[in-house]
Amino acid sequence: MAPMPYNVRVQQHPGSTAQEISNEPDWGLGHQHRVGFKNRQDRRPGLTHGGVMLSQCEGTNSETDKEEEEFEEEARKELEDLTNRIKKGELVNFRDIINSEKDYHLRRPSDHPVGWRYVLNISEDWVKQTENWPANIQKRKREEDQKKNQKNESSNKESKDATEQEQKEPTEEHEWKRQSKVENNTKHHDAYATDENDQKQQQNSDPETEQQSEYQKLLKKYSPQEIALLQSLQREKDLVEQFKQNDGKRTSPVADYDHLLSIDEADQFTPDNWIPRSSNLIRLTGKHPLNAEPKLAPLFDAGLVTPNEYHYVRNHGAVPHLLWETHILEVEGGKLNLSMDSLRDDFDPINIQVAIACDGNRRKELNMIKRTKGFNWGSGAISCAFWKGPLLRDVLLAAGVPQDFDAGRRYWVNFAGADDPSEGKYETCIPLQYAMDATNDVILAQFMNDVPLPPDHGHPVRVVIPGFVGGRCVKWLQKIWVSDKENDSHYHIWDNRVLPSFITEKDGEFANTMFKHPSTACNEQNLNSVIVKPAQGEKVPLTDARKGKTYRMEGYAYDGGGHEVQRVEVSLDGGTTWLYCIRKFPDAPLRHGNKFWTWLHWHVDIEIAHLLRCKAIAVRCWNVFKNTQPEHMSWNTMGMMNNAWYVVKPEVVEEREDGVPEILFRHPTEPGTGDQGWMKASVEQQVSDAKQLSNTPEKQFTREEIEKHDDEKSCWLVIDGKVYDATSVLNWHPGGAAAIIGHAGKVHQDTSDEFGSIHDGFAYQKLGECIMGTVTEKAATFIKKNAEAKAKDIAESSQNANRDFALQKHRWVPVQLKKRKELSKDTRSYTFDLPDSKKSLGIGTCQHIQLGFHLKDRMLIRSYTPTRPVLQNEEDGSFELVVKTYFPSEDQPGGAMSNILDCIPIGEEIEIRGPVGEIEYSGNGKFVIEGKDVQFQRVTLILGGSGITPGYQLIARIVGTAGDDTQIAVIDANKSEADILLKDELEKLQKEHSKQLRIEHVLSHPSDDWKGKKGHVNADVIKEVGFEPSEGSVTFLCGPPSMIQKAALPALRDWGYVEDKNCFGF
């Protein structure tokens, strides 16, 4: 089937008013604690989480085998019962769900990858908003009535415009491009480094001695450089002659590599929120789905066997959360159904090293010529790991597929994954004859480098086809079947193809014919080589260029089809002469006598003086057919199989303080959004990009207005300073809706960077149809300044990370629930153990941690302030939270996080990240707020509900520190006496420090026995209890949005407090 039509519909919006634009604050840098506005952690400071219900506010032996079988059967039954309840339309809450979805990992951890996370297969939005709770029914009725009123009030012009947009035929890409003007041989041996030992031998030799060394004999015929080359060639010849054969029973040398446990914050709002991913991977398609390659130098330095964390990742959508215990592999339409235990135990496995490369490797070089349909792969989309599992042919034979078949007909073996990308199931196929040949080693892999497959690489089973492109090696394998025709699914037809260069789009008759043409499919990998060192941006001082100083140039090379790379060469003069490079192979690289499934590394030692004189360094390699790489690139619309010479260019720069010039090396491109390569976008591409940015409406939008449109109902994006309504795009976006939702309502630079690195001209044309207007000048300044601050923060946090602290600022770390204690009928204290025997949480006073729990669509995140430890002497490798549980009722499902915490078993893991918040108390009235030191002698705290916890931490720190005489006034608002958190602790502190601390509880629905203040927080209460806004006074707020934004903040402003000066939100 052809790609679906891309219809765009923009909702009508007048833009921000002149008054709103005038009143918008001068954001500049900072303002991370402006109440109600999103900060860099996507929190709204000063506000506790309000939820969606307005009435709630929440912060092996046989015996063992039999036991496991009983557990699994009970777990399946409970899950089936839950599913049936949902199908019948019964209301279920978080407690029902978490009690019905068992965590298998707690019982069988060895069958899961290291870092495996339990995921609740439900979304918070579905429980709270989609289910027919009475509160939801009432809310929907109000919304429907509101929509009817808005529709009646809309102007005729808006109705006409909307009708015209609905009726307008979507533009196909080939039609758009027709309308667009955009479419309109002396040897070089003296460069080799000489062998220092041979030079010393020459200097110490006696020319009149009859017994001359072998080196001296060679010196009569060759230069020292030629002799060095000859000796290297002889060593390489001996190595190749002694190649060992891999018997399929070897083990991976990196099996004990330190496996990653933490989760990147970039994944927290995506369906992949449960997957640990390395910071060594460069994300190429934004936050979701993950398509990433490792940094080139670390990939190479990791060695000839790639550790799992350095393996490139290609995903078309969300990674399915498949369980080893329940996943079934269906073969031949159910003739054979294999559990993962059966697949592992009933077939003989092989364990071999295989290089897998994406056929889009080095695509960005093509994108510099003209934008292709693919994103910007650099030269790191290649990795080489051990893969273990049974041969596909053995499984097919067990399913009844005959060894011999009609030689006059063609057959294919098809694979389908369990993932659900935007264009349907990921399916593909290869010739059946190829799969049935045992010497082709087609594997159903369950292990990668001797550990269970990581989620990104196909857990619990994937296909590995040595010598083929990565696109044929289906991950999360669910079905295998044989057919007498080639697979016609979307991803088999419309991906992994090399088309003639005259086809520049994916629609129209030419494209439809050639995408379905069998000759355009990519199967066997092609011949390729890359220079790794000198690295991109590497500098060599010219003082190192003195005669004899050498540099080791290094890189990698590979070929497909099991063919050996027989020669690698480097040229310093544009291809006139070539230097032979020494190859380095993995241990036992041979299979079946002549199959090479791995890559190789190569090097050549060159005198630096020659690097100084050359204009470019090029590499090429040769295979067993004596074919080599082409000099020039061959552009194709999918950007596949680029294997032209890889060229690095040196230039002399003077940037050192001591004035010493350096040789700076530039690779052709950098992956993703990097722009420091020597290749620049062609003039044609620059003109095309410029045209996409024209024709912008005059409407402007403030930061506050944009941040309101952050969900599926109204999804606004900010790209290059312009505001787009992408709501209608969610239904058909090729990368899935989650890739867009992660940027909805975000006023930041990330969206612009990620969009530009992924999309082609047609995508920009469709984006143009979504245009609404521009951001205000103040919002543009905010984007620029905060992008600079974010880059600085990430760099500093990675450099200054304290390994003694458990918390990481930009990564989620698992902690284990150790103890749950009931404080009252709805309040619990939870004690968590820190990981890796760490003794310190790593949080400052007034800072928070974020707690994360894995749901189907995104991580459930809430901010909490630990009630212990407060002082340094309380650090013991654990921390404590006090959380109020908002139980479900007949009208609503209750709080998400609080019920999950109340139901998870002891020993279950939950994620933490932080510290969050740029307010930190350092003692004696000194605060650090957004990096600035400030001093206050009087502190007013206006708190509500669970917002008491950051205030409690500050109170306990001040009164618990000898000599700290800072005065504190606290207004704590709640519904009833039973709702006051930490009531006994607060009363004790007030009693012991009555001259320094005043606490006033305000209850909206107190009992008749209540002697304190009644009603709501208002200006009178604030002025009575709080400190007036004089020099040395400050107010901190944390509570429900309605209380803070509608009551407390207006009263404080009227009294004289100024936000970001002496008024902040925790």
PDB file of N, CA, C and O in Angstrom, residues 510-544:
ATOM      1  N   PHE A 510       6.050   6.515 -10.840  1.00  0.00           N
ATOM      2  CA  PHE A 510       7.430   6.035 -10.904  1.00  0.00           C
ATOM      3  C   PHE A 510       7.866   5.464  -9.555  1.00  0.00           C
ATOM      4  O   PHE A 510       8.462   4.383  -9.476  1.00  0.00           O
ATOM      5  N   ALA A 511       7.563   6.212  -8.486  1.00  0.00           N
ATOM      6  CA  ALA A 511       7.937   5.746  -7.149  1.00  0.00           C
ATOM      7  C   ALA A 511       7.206   4.454  -6.805  1.00  0.00           C
ATOM      8  O   ALA A 511       7.799   3.503  -6.277  1.00  0.00           O
ATOM      9  N   ASN A 512       5.927   4.370  -7.126  1.00  0.00           N
ATOM     10  CA  ASN A 512       5.141   3.185  -6.811  1.00  0.00           C
ATOM     11  C   ASN A 512       5.714   1.947  -7.509  1.00  0.00           C
ATOM     12  O   ASN A 512       5.767   0.856  -6.934  1.00  0.00           O
ATOM     13  N   THR A 513       6.183   2.141  -8.737  1.00  0.00           N
ATOM     14  CA  THR A 513       6.756   1.024  -9.490  1.00  0.00           C
ATOM     15  C   THR A 513       8.101   0.597  -8.925  1.00  0.00           C
ATOM     16  O   THR A 513       8.351  -0.597  -8.689  1.00  0.00           O
ATOM     17  N   MET A 514       8.972   1.568  -8.675  1.00  0.00           N
ATOM     18  CA  MET A 514      10.341   1.231  -8.296  1.00  0.00           C
ATOM     19  C   MET A 514      10.470   0.803  -6.837  1.00  0.00           C
ATOM     20  O   MET A 514      11.350   0.008  -6.503  1.00  0.00           O
ATOM     21  N   PHE A 515       9.613   1.301  -5.952  1.00  0.00           N
ATOM     22  CA  PHE A 515       9.663   0.810  -4.572  1.00  0.00           C
ATOM     23  C   PHE A 515       9.238  -0.654  -4.499  1.00  0.00           C
ATOM     24  O   PHE A 515       9.660  -1.392  -3.612  1.00  0.00           O
ATOM     25  N   LYS A 516       8.405  -1.074  -5.430  1.00  0.00           N
ATOM     26  CA  LYS A 516       7.958  -2.466  -5.456  1.00  0.00           C
ATOM     27  C   LYS A 516       8.816  -3.331  -6.381  1.00  0.00           C
ATOM     28  O   LYS A 516       8.554  -4.533  -6.513  1.00  0.00           O
ATOM     29  N   HIS A 517       9.805  -2.725  -6.998  1.00  0.00           N
ATOM     30  CA  HIS A 517      10.685  -3.453  -7.908  1.00  0.00           C
ATOM     31  C   HIS A 517      11.644  -4.326  -7.099  1.00  0.00           C
ATOM     32  O   HIS A 517      12.350  -3.841  -6.216  1.00  0.00           O
ATOM     33  N   PRO A 518      11.704  -5.635  -7.358  1.00  0.00           N
ATOM     34  CA  PRO A 518      12.578  -6.502  -6.548  1.00  0.00           C
ATOM     35  C   PRO A 518      14.034  -6.083  -6.555  1.00  0.00           C
ATOM     36  O   PRO A 518      14.755  -6.320  -5.572  1.00  0.00           O
ATOM     37  N   SER A 519      14.493  -5.437  -7.629  1.00  0.00           N
ATOM     38  CA  SER A 519      15.916  -5.109  -7.748  1.00  0.00           C
ATOM     39  C   SER A 519      16.349  -3.943  -6.880  1.00  0.00           C
ATOM     40  O   SER A 519      17.543  -3.672  -6.761  1.00  0.00           O
ATOM     41  N   THR A 520      15.403  -3.219  -6.275  1.00  0.00           N
ATOM     42  CA  THR A 520      15.793  -2.071  -5.456  1.00  0.00           C
ATOM     43  C   THR A 520      15.979  -2.429  -3.985  1.00  0.00           C
ATOM     44  O   THR A 520      16.444  -1.603  -3.198  1.00  0.00           O
ATOM     45  N   ALA A 521      15.606  -3.659  -3.583  1.00  0.00           N
ATOM     46  CA  ALA A 521      15.684  -4.040  -2.167  1.00  0.00           C
ATOM     47  C   ALA A 521      17.130  -4.185  -1.710  1.00  0.00           C
ATOM     48  O   ALA A 521      17.985  -4.675  -2.437  1.00  0.00           O
ATOM     49  N   CYS A 522      17.392  -3.747  -0.485  1.00  0.00           N
ATOM     50  CA  CYS A 522      18.712  -3.910   0.136  1.00  0.00           C
ATOM     51  C   CYS A 522      18.711  -5.192   0.962  1.00  0.00           C
ATOM     52  O   CYS A 522      17.919  -5.326   1.905  1.00  0.00           O
ATOM     53  N   ASN A 523      19.568  -6.127   0.636  1.00  0.00           N
ATOM     54  CA  ASN A 523      19.718  -7.343   1.418  1.00  0.00           C
ATOM     55  C   ASN A 523      21.142  -7.446   1.945  1.00  0.00           C
ATOM     56  O   ASN A 523      21.425  -7.018   3.049  1.00  0.00           O
ATOM     57  N   GLU A 524      22.073  -8.004   1.133  1.00  0.00           N
ATOM     58  CA  GLU A 524      23.460  -8.053   1.588  1.00  0.00           C
ATOM     59  C   GLU A 524      24.021  -6.651   1.795  1.00  0.00           C
ATOM     60  O   GLU A 524      23.725  -5.728   1.026  1.00  0.00           O
ATOM     61  N   GLN A 525      24.811  -6.533   2.830  1.00  0.00           N
ATOM     62  CA  GLN A 525      25.465  -5.255   3.125  1.00  0.00           C
ATOM     63  C   GLN A 525      26.498  -4.955   2.044  1.00  0.00           C
ATOM     64  O   GLN A 525      26.976  -5.873   1.364  1.00  0.00           O
ATOM     65  N   ASN A 526      26.835  -3.681   1.859  1.00  0.00           N
ATOM     66  CA  ASN A 526      27.839  -3.342   0.847  1.00  0.00           C
ATOM     67  C   ASN A 526      29.182  -3.017   1.485  1.00  0.00           C
ATOM     68  O   ASN A 526      29.311  -2.878   2.703  1.00  0.00           O
ATOM     69  N   LEU A 527      30.183  -2.896   0.653  1.00  0.00           N
ATOM     70  CA  LEU A 527      31.566  -2.669   1.072  1.00  0.00           C
ATOM     71  C   LEU A 527      31.718  -1.245   1.596  1.00  0.00           C
ATOM     72  O   LEU A 527      31.276  -0.291   0.955  1.00  0.00           O
ATOM     73  N   ASN A 528      32.360  -1.092   2.769  1.00  0.00           N
ATOM     74  CA  ASN A 528      32.467   0.257   3.341  1.00  0.00           C
ATOM     75  C   ASN A 528      33.656   0.340   4.285  1.00  0.00           C
ATOM     76  O   ASN A 528      34.079  -0.661   4.872  1.00  0.00           O
ATOM     77  N   SER A 529      34.191   1.547   4.419  1.00  0.00           N
ATOM     78  CA  SER A 529      35.284   1.802   5.367  1.00  0.00           C
ATOM     79  C   SER A 529      35.212   3.251   5.824  1.00  0.00           C
ATOM     80  O   SER A 529      34.707   4.120   5.102  1.00  0.00           O
ATOM     81  N   VAL A 530      35.697   3.498   7.024  1.00  0.00           N
ATOM     82  CA  VAL A 530      35.598   4.825   7.644  1.00  0.00           C
ATOM     83  C   VAL A 530      36.869   5.117   8.420  1.00  0.00           C
ATOM     84  O   VAL A 530      37.452   4.216   9.041  1.00  0.00           O
ATOM     85  N   ILE A 531      37.290   6.372   8.405  1.00  0.00           N
ATOM     86  CA  ILE A 531      38.398   6.847   9.243  1.00  0.00           C
ATOM     87  C   ILE A 531      37.827   7.244  10.603  1.00  0.00           C
ATOM     88  O   ILE A 531      36.893   8.036  10.685  1.00  0.00           O
ATOM     89  N   VAL A 532      38.369   6.680  11.659  1.00  0.00           N
ATOM     90  CA  VAL A 532      37.940   7.032  13.013  1.00  0.00           C
ATOM     91  C   VAL A 532      38.919   8.010  13.652  1.00  0.00           C
ATOM     92  O   VAL A 532      38.517   8.989  14.300  1.00  0.00           O
ATOM     93  N   LYS A 533      40.215   7.754  13.451  1.00  0.00           N
ATOM     94  CA  LYS A 533      41.240   8.629  14.000  1.00  0.00           C
ATOM     95  C   LYS A 533      42.209   9.016  12.893  1.00  0.00           C
ATOM     96  O   LYS A 533      42.684   8.130  12.182  1.00  0.00           O
ATOM     97  N   PRO A 534      42.432  10.319  12.683  1.00  0.00           N
ATOM     98  CA  PRO A 534      42.068  11.426  13.570  1.00  0.00           C
ATOM     99  C   PRO A 534      40.558  11.632  13.672  1.00  0.00           C
ATOM    100  O   PRO A 534      39.840  11.512  12.682  1.00  0.00           O
ATOM    101  N   ALA A 535      40.130  11.958  14.883  1.00  0.00           N
ATOM    102  CA  ALA A 535      38.709  12.110  15.171  1.00  0.00           C
ATOM    103  C   ALA A 535      38.223  13.480  14.714  1.00  0.00           C
ATOM    104  O   ALA A 535      39.016  14.403  14.481  1.00  0.00           O
ATOM    105  N   GLN A 536      36.907  13.601  14.604  1.00  0.00           N
ATOM    106  CA  GLN A 536      36.303  14.883  14.287  1.00  0.00           C
ATOM    107  C   GLN A 536      36.693  15.915  15.354  1.00  0.00           C
ATOM    108  O   GLN A 536      36.506  15.714  16.548  1.00  0.00           O
ATOM    109  N   GLY A 537      37.286  17.030  14.900  1.00  0.00           N
ATOM    110  CA  GLY A 537      37.684  18.095  15.821  1.00  0.00           C
ATOM    111  C   GLY A 537      39.003  17.871  16.523  1.00  0.00           C
ATOM    112  O   GLY A 537      39.433  18.712  17.319  1.00  0.00           O
ATOM    113  N   GLU A 538      39.691  16.757  16.251  1.00  0.00           N
ATOM    114  CA  GLU A 538      40.973  16.490  16.893  1.00  0.00           C
ATOM    115  C   GLU A 538      42.027  17.478  16.386  1.00  0.00           C
ATOM    116  O   GLU A 538      42.024  17.887  15.220  1.00  0.00           O
ATOM    117  N   LYS A 539      42.944  17.848  17.282  1.00  0.00           N
ATOM    118  CA  LYS A 539      43.992  18.800  16.923  1.00  0.00           C
ATOM    119  C   LYS A 539      45.364  18.209  17.240  1.00  0.00           C
ATOM    120  O   LYS A 539      45.544  17.572  18.283  1.00  0.00           O
ATOM    121  N   VAL A 540      46.314  18.435  16.347  1.00  0.00           N
ATOM    122  CA  VAL A 540      47.697  17.997  16.538  1.00  0.00           C
ATOM    123  C   VAL A 540      48.586  19.225  16.399  1.00  0.00           C
ATOM    124  O   VAL A 540      48.569  19.888  15.359  1.00  0.00           O
ATOM    125  N   PRO A 541      49.368  19.587  17.429  1.00  0.00           N
ATOM    126  CA  PRO A 541      50.229  20.768  17.327  1.00  0.00           C
ATOM    127  C   PRO A 541      51.303  20.592  16.255  1.00  0.00           C
ATOM    128  O   PRO A 541      51.818  19.491  16.054  1.00  0.00           O
ATOM    129  N   LEU A 542      51.622  21.686  15.570  1.00  0.00           N
ATOM    130  CA  LEU A 542      52.619  21.616  14.500  1.00  0.00           C
ATOM    131  C   LEU A 542      54.002  21.274  15.044  1.00  0.00           C
ATOM    132  O   LEU A 542      54.861  20.805  14.299  1.00  0.00           O
ATOM    133  N   THR A 543      54.203  21.496  16.331  1.00  0.00           N
ATOM    134  CA  THR A 543      55.499  21.121  16.915  1.00  0.00           C
ATOM    135  C   THR A 543      55.720  19.618  16.847  1.00  0.00           C
ATOM    136  O   THR A 543      56.856  19.148  16.927  1.00  0.00           O
ATOM    137  N   ASP A 544      54.612  18.840  16.679  1.00  0.00           N
ATOM    138  CA  ASP A 544      54.739  17.387  16.561  1.00  0.00           C
ATOM    139  C   ASP A 544      55.098  16.959  15.142  1.00  0.00           C
ATOM    140  O   ASP A 544      55.277  15.764  14.883  1.00  0.00           O
TER     141      ASP A 544
END
